[in-house]
Amino acid sequence: MKQKSISQARRRKNAMWGAVMSTLFQLLSALLLLWLRSGLEPAGFLSKLLLVFAVLDLGSIIPVWISLKQRLTEIKGGEEDAAAQY
């Protein structure tokens, strides 16, 4: 029983760590795109394209946290532990 709780704790920690790292990389990517955009003509096609990519990059952060919530629910419910018995 103790081994089960340790592995669940480790899985929760890994899931949270993955969400945090993904968020940081998405933020850094969006900042890089916006920084690159700052050197371009604001009305140009490439400037608008970089802005669209930055917004899409930032918009992809929300699904990561929704997935984390679902993953933590799965871990808490013990679905992996039950599947490992077979």
PDB file of C-alpha atoms in Angstrom:
ATOM      1  CA  MET A   1       0.000   0.000   0.000  1.00  0.00           C
ATOM      2  CA  LYS A   2       2.840   2.388   0.803  1.00  0.00           C
ATOM      3  CA  GLN A   3       4.444   1.717  -2.587  1.00  0.00           C
ATOM      4  CA  LYS A   4       1.161   2.667  -4.271  1.00  0.00           C
ATOM      5  CA  SER A   5       1.035   6.067  -2.575  1.00  0.00           C
ATOM      6  CA  ILE A   6       4.669   6.745  -3.395  1.00  0.00           C
ATOM      7  CA  SER A   7       4.154   5.996  -7.064  1.00  0.00           C
ATOM      8  CA  GLN A   8       0.991   8.126  -7.146  1.00  0.00           C
ATOM      9  CA  ALA A   9       2.849  11.003  -5.522  1.00  0.00           C
ATOM     10  CA  ARG A  10       5.649  10.645  -8.043  1.00  0.00           C
ATOM     11  CA  ARG A  11       3.170  10.593 -10.941  1.00  0.00           C
ATOM     12  CA  ARG A  12       1.414  13.719  -9.614  1.00  0.00           C
ATOM     13  CA  LYS A  13       4.760  15.495  -9.247  1.00  0.00           C
ATOM     14  CA  ASN A  14       5.841  14.510 -12.758  1.00  0.00           C
ATOM     15  CA  ALA A  15       2.517  15.621 -14.256  1.00  0.00           C
ATOM     16  CA  MET A  16       2.736  19.013 -12.536  1.00  0.00           C
ATOM     17  CA  TRP A  17       6.380  19.423 -13.504  1.00  0.00           C
ATOM     18  CA  GLY A  18       5.515  18.692 -17.128  1.00  0.00           C
ATOM     19  CA  ALA A  19       2.721  21.272 -17.151  1.00  0.00           C
ATOM     20  CA  VAL A  20       4.941  23.931 -15.598  1.00  0.00           C
ATOM     21  CA  MET A  21       7.785  23.283 -18.030  1.00  0.00           C
ATOM     22  CA  SER A  22       5.421  23.276 -21.008  1.00  0.00           C
ATOM     23  CA  THR A  23       3.971  26.591 -19.864  1.00  0.00           C
ATOM     24  CA  LEU A  24       7.423  28.122 -19.455  1.00  0.00           C
ATOM     25  CA  PHE A  25       8.499  26.990 -22.923  1.00  0.00           C
ATOM     26  CA  GLN A  26       5.295  28.324 -24.477  1.00  0.00           C
ATOM     27  CA  LEU A  27       5.780  31.688 -22.734  1.00  0.00           C
ATOM     28  CA  LEU A  28       9.416  31.897 -23.830  1.00  0.00           C
ATOM     29  CA  SER A  29       8.448  31.010 -27.369  1.00  0.00           C
ATOM     30  CA  ALA A  30       5.739  33.686 -27.450  1.00  0.00           C
ATOM     31  CA  LEU A  31       8.150  36.266 -26.033  1.00  0.00           C
ATOM     32  CA  LEU A  32      10.729  35.367 -28.665  1.00  0.00           C
ATOM     33  CA  LEU A  33       8.145  35.711 -31.441  1.00  0.00           C
ATOM     34  CA  LEU A  34       7.012  39.090 -30.100  1.00  0.00           C
ATOM     35  CA  TRP A  35      10.611  40.233 -29.775  1.00  0.00           C
ATOM     36  CA  LEU A  36      11.308  39.232 -33.386  1.00  0.00           C
ATOM     37  CA  ARG A  37       8.135  41.026 -34.428  1.00  0.00           C
ATOM     38  CA  SER A  38       9.260  44.272 -32.760  1.00  0.00           C
ATOM     39  CA  GLY A  39      12.015  44.723 -35.338  1.00  0.00           C
ATOM     40  CA  LEU A  40       9.647  44.488 -38.292  1.00  0.00           C
ATOM     41  CA  GLU A  41       7.306  46.947 -39.946  1.00  0.00           C
ATOM     42  CA  PRO A  42       4.003  46.731 -37.985  1.00  0.00           C
ATOM     43  CA  ALA A  43       1.783  46.601 -41.083  1.00  0.00           C
ATOM     44  CA  GLY A  44       3.823  43.914 -42.839  1.00  0.00           C
ATOM     45  CA  PHE A  45       2.693  40.360 -43.506  1.00  0.00           C
ATOM     46  CA  LEU A  46       5.514  38.751 -41.532  1.00  0.00           C
ATOM     47  CA  SER A  47       4.761  40.945 -38.518  1.00  0.00           C
ATOM     48  CA  LYS A  48       1.124  39.867 -38.539  1.00  0.00           C
ATOM     49  CA  LEU A  49       2.121  36.231 -39.002  1.00  0.00           C
ATOM     50  CA  LEU A  50       4.454  36.341 -35.989  1.00  0.00           C
ATOM     51  CA  LEU A  51       1.675  37.927 -33.934  1.00  0.00           C
ATOM     52  CA  VAL A  52      -0.724  35.134 -34.904  1.00  0.00           C
ATOM     53  CA  PHE A  53       1.852  32.506 -33.952  1.00  0.00           C
ATOM     54  CA  ALA A  54       2.504  34.214 -30.604  1.00  0.00           C
ATOM     55  CA  VAL A  55      -1.222  34.331 -29.805  1.00  0.00           C
ATOM     56  CA  LEU A  56      -1.630  30.658 -30.777  1.00  0.00           C
ATOM     57  CA  ASP A  57       1.367  29.820 -28.634  1.00  0.00           C
ATOM     58  CA  LEU A  58      -0.172  31.574 -25.629  1.00  0.00           C
ATOM     59  CA  GLY A  59      -3.563  30.021 -26.334  1.00  0.00           C
ATOM     60  CA  SER A  60      -2.081  26.540 -26.139  1.00  0.00           C
ATOM     61  CA  ILE A  61      -1.258  27.028 -22.451  1.00  0.00           C
ATOM     62  CA  ILE A  62      -4.883  26.651 -21.332  1.00  0.00           C
ATOM     63  CA  PRO A  63      -5.335  23.106 -22.721  1.00  0.00           C
ATOM     64  CA  VAL A  64      -2.156  22.027 -20.929  1.00  0.00           C
ATOM     65  CA  TRP A  65      -3.652  22.950 -17.555  1.00  0.00           C
ATOM     66  CA  ILE A  66      -6.992  21.364 -18.426  1.00  0.00           C
ATOM     67  CA  SER A  67      -5.124  18.177 -19.311  1.00  0.00           C
ATOM     68  CA  LEU A  68      -3.190  18.398 -16.046  1.00  0.00           C
ATOM     69  CA  LYS A  69      -6.434  18.570 -14.084  1.00  0.00           C
ATOM     70  CA  GLN A  70      -7.735  15.474 -15.902  1.00  0.00           C
ATOM     71  CA  ARG A  71      -4.435  13.659 -15.368  1.00  0.00           C
ATOM     72  CA  LEU A  72      -4.435  14.395 -11.639  1.00  0.00           C
ATOM     73  CA  THR A  73      -7.995  13.059 -11.437  1.00  0.00           C
ATOM     74  CA  GLU A  74      -6.883   9.856 -13.187  1.00  0.00           C
ATOM     75  CA  ILE A  75      -3.958   9.455 -10.813  1.00  0.00           C
ATOM     76  CA  LYS A  76      -6.134  10.077  -7.758  1.00  0.00           C
ATOM     77  CA  GLY A  77      -8.706   7.566  -9.002  1.00  0.00           C
ATOM     78  CA  GLY A  78      -6.056   4.887  -9.287  1.00  0.00           C
ATOM     79  CA  GLU A  79      -6.845   3.988 -12.898  1.00  0.00           C
ATOM     80  CA  GLU A  80      -3.197   3.220 -13.680  1.00  0.00           C
ATOM     81  CA  ASP A  81      -2.826   1.131 -10.556  1.00  0.00           C
ATOM     82  CA  ALA A  82      -5.896  -0.911 -11.491  1.00  0.00           C
ATOM     83  CA  ALA A  83      -4.647  -1.375 -15.052  1.00  0.00           C
ATOM     84  CA  ALA A  84      -1.203  -2.449 -13.801  1.00  0.00           C
ATOM     85  CA  GLN A  85      -2.751  -5.449 -12.050  1.00  0.00           C
ATOM     86  CA  TYR A  86      -3.603  -7.086 -15.368  1.00  0.00           C
TER      87      TYR A  86
END
